[in-house]
CSV table of C-alpha atoms in Angstrom, one decimal:
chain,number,residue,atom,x,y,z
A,1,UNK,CA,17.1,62.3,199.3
A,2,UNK,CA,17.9,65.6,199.9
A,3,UNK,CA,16.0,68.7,199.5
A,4,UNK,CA,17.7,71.2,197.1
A,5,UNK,CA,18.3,74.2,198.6
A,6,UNK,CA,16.4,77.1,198.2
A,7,UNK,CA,18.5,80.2,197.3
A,8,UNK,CA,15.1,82.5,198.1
A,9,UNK,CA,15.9,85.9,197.5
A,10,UNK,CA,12.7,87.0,197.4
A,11,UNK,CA,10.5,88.2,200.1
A,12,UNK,CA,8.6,87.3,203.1
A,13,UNK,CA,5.5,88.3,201.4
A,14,UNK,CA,3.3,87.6,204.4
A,15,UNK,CA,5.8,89.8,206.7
A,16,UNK,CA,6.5,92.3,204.1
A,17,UNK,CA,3.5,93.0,202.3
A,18,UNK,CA,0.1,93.2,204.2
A,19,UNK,CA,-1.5,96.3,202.0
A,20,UNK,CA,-0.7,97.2,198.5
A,21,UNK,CA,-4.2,98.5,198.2
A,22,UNK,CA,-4.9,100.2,201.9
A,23,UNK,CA,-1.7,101.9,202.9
A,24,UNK,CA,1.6,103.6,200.8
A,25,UNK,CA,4.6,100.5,200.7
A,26,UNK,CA,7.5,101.6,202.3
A,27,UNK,CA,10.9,101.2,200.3
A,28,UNK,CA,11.9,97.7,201.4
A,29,UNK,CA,8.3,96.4,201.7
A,30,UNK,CA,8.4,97.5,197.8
A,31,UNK,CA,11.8,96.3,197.0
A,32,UNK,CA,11.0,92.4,198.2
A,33,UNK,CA,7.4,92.7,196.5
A,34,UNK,CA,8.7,94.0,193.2
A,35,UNK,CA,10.8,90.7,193.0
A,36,UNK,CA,8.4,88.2,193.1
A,37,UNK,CA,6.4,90.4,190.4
A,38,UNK,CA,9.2,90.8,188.3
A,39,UNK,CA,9.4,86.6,188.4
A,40,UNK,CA,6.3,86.6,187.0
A,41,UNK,CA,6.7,89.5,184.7
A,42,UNK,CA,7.8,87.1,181.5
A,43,UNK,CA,5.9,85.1,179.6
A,44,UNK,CA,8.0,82.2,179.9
A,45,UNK,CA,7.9,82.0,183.4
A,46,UNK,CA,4.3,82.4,183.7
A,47,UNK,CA,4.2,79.4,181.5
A,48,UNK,CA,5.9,77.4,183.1
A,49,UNK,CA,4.4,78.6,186.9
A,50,UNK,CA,0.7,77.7,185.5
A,51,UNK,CA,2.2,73.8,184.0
A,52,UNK,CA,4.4,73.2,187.2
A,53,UNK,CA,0.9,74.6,189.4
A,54,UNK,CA,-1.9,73.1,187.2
A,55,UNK,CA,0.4,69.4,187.2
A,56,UNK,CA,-1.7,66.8,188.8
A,57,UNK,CA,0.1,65.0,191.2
A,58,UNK,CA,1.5,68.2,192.5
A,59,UNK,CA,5.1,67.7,190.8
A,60,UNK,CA,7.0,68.1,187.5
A,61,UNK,CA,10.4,67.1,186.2
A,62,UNK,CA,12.1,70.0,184.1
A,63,UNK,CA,12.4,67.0,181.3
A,64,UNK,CA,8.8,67.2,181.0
A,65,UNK,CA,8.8,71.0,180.9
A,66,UNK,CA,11.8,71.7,178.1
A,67,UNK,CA,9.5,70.1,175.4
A,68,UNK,CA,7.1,72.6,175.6
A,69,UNK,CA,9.3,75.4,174.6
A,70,UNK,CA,11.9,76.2,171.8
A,71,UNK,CA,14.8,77.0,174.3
A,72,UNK,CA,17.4,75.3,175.8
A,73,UNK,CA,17.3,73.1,179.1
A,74,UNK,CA,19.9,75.1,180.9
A,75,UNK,CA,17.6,78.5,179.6
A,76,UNK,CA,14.7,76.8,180.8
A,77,UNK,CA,16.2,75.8,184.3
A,78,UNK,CA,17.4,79.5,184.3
A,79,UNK,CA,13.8,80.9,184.3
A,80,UNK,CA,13.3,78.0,187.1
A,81,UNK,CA,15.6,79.2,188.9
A,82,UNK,CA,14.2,82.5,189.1
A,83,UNK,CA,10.6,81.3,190.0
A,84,UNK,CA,12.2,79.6,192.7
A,85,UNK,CA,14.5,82.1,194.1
A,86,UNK,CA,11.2,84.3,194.1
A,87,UNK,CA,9.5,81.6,196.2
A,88,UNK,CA,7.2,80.6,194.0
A,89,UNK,CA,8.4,77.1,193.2
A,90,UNK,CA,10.1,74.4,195.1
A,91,UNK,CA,12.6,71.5,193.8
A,92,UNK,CA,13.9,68.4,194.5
A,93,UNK,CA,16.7,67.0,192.6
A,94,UNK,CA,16.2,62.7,192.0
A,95,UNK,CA,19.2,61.4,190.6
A,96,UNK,CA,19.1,63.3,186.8
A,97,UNK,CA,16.0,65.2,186.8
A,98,UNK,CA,14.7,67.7,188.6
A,99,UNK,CA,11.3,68.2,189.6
A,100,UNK,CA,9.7,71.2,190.9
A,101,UNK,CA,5.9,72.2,192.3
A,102,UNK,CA,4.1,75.2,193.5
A,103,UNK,CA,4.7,76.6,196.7
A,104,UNK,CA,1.0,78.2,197.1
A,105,UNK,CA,1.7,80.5,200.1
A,106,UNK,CA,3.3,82.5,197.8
A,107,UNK,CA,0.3,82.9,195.5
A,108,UNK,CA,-2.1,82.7,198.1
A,109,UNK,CA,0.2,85.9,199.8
A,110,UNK,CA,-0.2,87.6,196.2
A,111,UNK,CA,-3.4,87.2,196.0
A,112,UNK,CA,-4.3,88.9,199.5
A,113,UNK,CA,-2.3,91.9,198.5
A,114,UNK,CA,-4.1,92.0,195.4
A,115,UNK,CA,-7.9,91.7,197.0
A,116,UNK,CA,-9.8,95.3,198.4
A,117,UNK,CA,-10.7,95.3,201.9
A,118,UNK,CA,-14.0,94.0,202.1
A,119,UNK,CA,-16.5,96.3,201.4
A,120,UNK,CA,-14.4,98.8,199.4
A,121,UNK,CA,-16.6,100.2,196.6
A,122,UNK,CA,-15.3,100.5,192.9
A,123,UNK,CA,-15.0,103.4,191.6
A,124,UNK,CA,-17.6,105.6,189.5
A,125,UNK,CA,-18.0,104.1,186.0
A,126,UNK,CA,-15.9,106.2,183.6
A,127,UNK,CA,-16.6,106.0,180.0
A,128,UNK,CA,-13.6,105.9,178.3
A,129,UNK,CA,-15.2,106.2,174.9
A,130,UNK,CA,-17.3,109.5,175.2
A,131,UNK,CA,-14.9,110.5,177.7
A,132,UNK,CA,-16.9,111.4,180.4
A,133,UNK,CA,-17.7,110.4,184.2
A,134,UNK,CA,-21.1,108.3,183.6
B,1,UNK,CA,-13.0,117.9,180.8
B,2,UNK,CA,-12.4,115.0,178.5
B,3,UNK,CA,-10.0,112.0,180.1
B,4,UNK,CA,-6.9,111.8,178.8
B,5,UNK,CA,-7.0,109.0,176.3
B,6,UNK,CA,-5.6,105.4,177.5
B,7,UNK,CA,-2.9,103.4,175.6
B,8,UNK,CA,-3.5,100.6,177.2
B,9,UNK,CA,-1.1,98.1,175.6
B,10,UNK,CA,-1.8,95.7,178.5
B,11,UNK,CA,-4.3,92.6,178.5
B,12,UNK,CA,-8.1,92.0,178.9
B,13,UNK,CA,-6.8,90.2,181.7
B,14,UNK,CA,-10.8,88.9,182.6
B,15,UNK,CA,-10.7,87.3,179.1
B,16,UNK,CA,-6.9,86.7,178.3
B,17,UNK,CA,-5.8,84.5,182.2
B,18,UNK,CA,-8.3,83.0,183.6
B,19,UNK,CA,-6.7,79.8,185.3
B,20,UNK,CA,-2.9,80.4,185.4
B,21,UNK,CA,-3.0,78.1,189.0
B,22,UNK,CA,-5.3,75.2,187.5
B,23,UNK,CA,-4.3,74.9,183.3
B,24,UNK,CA,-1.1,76.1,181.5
B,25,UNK,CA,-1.6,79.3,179.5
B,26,UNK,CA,-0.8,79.4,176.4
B,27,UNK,CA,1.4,81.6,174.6
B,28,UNK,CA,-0.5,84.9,174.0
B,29,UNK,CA,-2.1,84.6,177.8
B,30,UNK,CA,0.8,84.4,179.1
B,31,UNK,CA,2.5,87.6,176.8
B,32,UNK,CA,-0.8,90.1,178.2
B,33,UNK,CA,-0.5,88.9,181.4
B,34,UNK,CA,3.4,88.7,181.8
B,35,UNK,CA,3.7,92.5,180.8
B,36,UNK,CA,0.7,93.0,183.8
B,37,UNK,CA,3.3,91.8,186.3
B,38,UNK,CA,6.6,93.3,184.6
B,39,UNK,CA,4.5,96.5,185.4
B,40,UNK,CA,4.2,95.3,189.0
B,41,UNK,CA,7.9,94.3,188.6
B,42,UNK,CA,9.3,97.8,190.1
B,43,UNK,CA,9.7,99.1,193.7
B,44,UNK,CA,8.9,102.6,192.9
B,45,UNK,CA,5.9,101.6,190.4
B,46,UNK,CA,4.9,99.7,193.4
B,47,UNK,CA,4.9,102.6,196.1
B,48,UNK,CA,3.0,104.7,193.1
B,49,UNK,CA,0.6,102.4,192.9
B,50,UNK,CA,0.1,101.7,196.4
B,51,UNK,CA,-0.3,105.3,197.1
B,52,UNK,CA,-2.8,105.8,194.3
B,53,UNK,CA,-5.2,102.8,195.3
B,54,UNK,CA,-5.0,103.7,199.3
B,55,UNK,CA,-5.6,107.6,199.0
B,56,UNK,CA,-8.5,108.5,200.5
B,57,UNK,CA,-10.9,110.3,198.3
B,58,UNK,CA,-9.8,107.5,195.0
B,59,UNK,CA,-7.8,110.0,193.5
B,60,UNK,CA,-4.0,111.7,193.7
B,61,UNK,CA,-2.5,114.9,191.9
B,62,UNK,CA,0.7,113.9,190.2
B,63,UNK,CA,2.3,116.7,192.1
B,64,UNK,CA,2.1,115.0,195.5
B,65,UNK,CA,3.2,111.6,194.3
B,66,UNK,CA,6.2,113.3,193.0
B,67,UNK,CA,7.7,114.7,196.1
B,68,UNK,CA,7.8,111.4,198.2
B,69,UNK,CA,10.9,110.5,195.3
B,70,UNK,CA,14.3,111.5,194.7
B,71,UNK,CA,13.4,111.4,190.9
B,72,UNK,CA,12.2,114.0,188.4
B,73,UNK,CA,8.9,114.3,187.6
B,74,UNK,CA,9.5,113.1,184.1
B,75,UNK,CA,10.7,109.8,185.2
B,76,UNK,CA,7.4,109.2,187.6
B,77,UNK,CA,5.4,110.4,184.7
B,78,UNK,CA,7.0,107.6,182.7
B,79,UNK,CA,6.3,104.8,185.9
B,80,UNK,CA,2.9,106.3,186.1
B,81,UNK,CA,2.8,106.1,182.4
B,82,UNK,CA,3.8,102.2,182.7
B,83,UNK,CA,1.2,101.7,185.3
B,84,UNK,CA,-1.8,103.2,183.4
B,85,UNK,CA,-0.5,101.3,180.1
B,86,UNK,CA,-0.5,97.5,181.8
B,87,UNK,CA,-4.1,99.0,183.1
B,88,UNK,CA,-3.8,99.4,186.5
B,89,UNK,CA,-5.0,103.1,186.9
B,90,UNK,CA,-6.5,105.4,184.9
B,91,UNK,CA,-5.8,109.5,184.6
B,92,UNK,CA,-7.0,113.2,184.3
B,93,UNK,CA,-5.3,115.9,183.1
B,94,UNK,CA,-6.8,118.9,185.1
B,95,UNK,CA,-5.0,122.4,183.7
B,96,UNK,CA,-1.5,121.9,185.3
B,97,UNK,CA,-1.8,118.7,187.0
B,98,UNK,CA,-2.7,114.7,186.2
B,99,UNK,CA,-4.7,112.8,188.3
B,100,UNK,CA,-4.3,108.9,188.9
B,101,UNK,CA,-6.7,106.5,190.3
B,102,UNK,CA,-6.6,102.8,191.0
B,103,UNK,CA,-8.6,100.7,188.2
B,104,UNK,CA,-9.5,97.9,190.8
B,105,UNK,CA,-11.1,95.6,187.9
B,106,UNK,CA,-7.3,95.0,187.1
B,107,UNK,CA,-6.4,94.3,190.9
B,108,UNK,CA,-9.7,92.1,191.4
B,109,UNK,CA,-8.4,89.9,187.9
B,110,UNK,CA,-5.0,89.3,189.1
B,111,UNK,CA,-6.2,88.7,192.4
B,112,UNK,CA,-8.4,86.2,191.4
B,113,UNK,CA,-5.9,84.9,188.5
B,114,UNK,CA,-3.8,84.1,191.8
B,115,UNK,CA,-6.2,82.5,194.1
B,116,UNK,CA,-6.2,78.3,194.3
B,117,UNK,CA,-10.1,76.9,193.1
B,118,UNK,CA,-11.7,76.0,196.7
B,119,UNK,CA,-10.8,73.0,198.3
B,120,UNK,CA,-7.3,72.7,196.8
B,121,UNK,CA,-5.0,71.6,199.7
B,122,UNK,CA,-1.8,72.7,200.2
B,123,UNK,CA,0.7,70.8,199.1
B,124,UNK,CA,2.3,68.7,202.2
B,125,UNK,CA,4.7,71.2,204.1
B,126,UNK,CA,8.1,70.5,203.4
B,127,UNK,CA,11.0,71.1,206.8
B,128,UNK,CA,13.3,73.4,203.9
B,129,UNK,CA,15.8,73.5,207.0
B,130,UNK,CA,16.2,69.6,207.6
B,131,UNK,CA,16.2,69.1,204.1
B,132,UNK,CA,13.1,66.5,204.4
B,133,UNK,CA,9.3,66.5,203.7
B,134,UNK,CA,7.7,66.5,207.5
């Protein structure tokens, strides 16, 4: 059966990305990164990323997402959609349903743009509430 | 010189998301954490925040964020103003001038909010141009 294909819009995080925290994006590095944030930047999606990820087995069909939420199958296969297009999901379509699963690289991708260099120190403490440097 | 108060309208992320890859979040998680990434969701809040976290020294004057954009200053002030609300940097005003740093506790969450437990194997790799799992 057939792979559905991925219309992934969204960016070659590993290529695109390398160092949020250590060195100024450039303009398309930040366009192709801001997509894949802005897929995660609803609640529903974010929902339905940590069910599909958290699934054991590895896979869910949509049938056994809709339940979960007070909107309509094609409104939840939009939201889909757009996780997938970010290349955060994958799909397969098996005769009515389709299921869907994590595709980790693109969290694990997030993730290293998100983690300091080793060995980078935080920041002095600031205490917000006397509003001073401590 | 007091810090300029914080409206931070994002989430405790530490205590709001702490397994969106291994458990489904429920509503409210997903709500503080979704508005975390809708602030990540923007090219230029992107290249803000990725000159703010890699400037040497941990701190940046508004006034030479500014120039590397064809916007006013107003409209950074209101990105920078999005950034500091979902909790990602924190500010100064100093006379003329605000200052932004990174708040890496925010960076370090998501980060880790993104990163598989150990030991979780990928997923077998699927040949997307074939159309078949390898």
């Amino acid at each position: 059966m057939s792979k559905q294909e991925l219309e992934v819009v969204g960016p070659d995080v590993e290529g695109c990305c390398p160092a949020l925290l250590t060195a100024p994006l450039d303009e398309e590095q930040a366009e192709a990164l801001a997509k894949v944030f802005k897929a995660l930047g609803d609640p529903i999606r974010l929902r339905l990323l940590s069910m599909i990820a958290s699934r054991a087995g590895g896979e869910v069909c949509v049938c056994d997402l809709t339940p979960h939420f007070d909107l309509s199958q094609p409104t939840v296969s939009h939201h889909l959609k757009l996780l997938r297009q970010a290349g955060l999901i994958g799909c397969e379509r098996r005769g009515t349903w389709v299921y869907y699963w994590l595709l980790p690289e693109t969290t694990d991708q997030l993730a290293g743009i998100l983690t300091r260099p080793a060995g980078q120190p935080l920041p002095e403490p600031v205490d917000v509430a006397s509003g001073a440097a401590s």
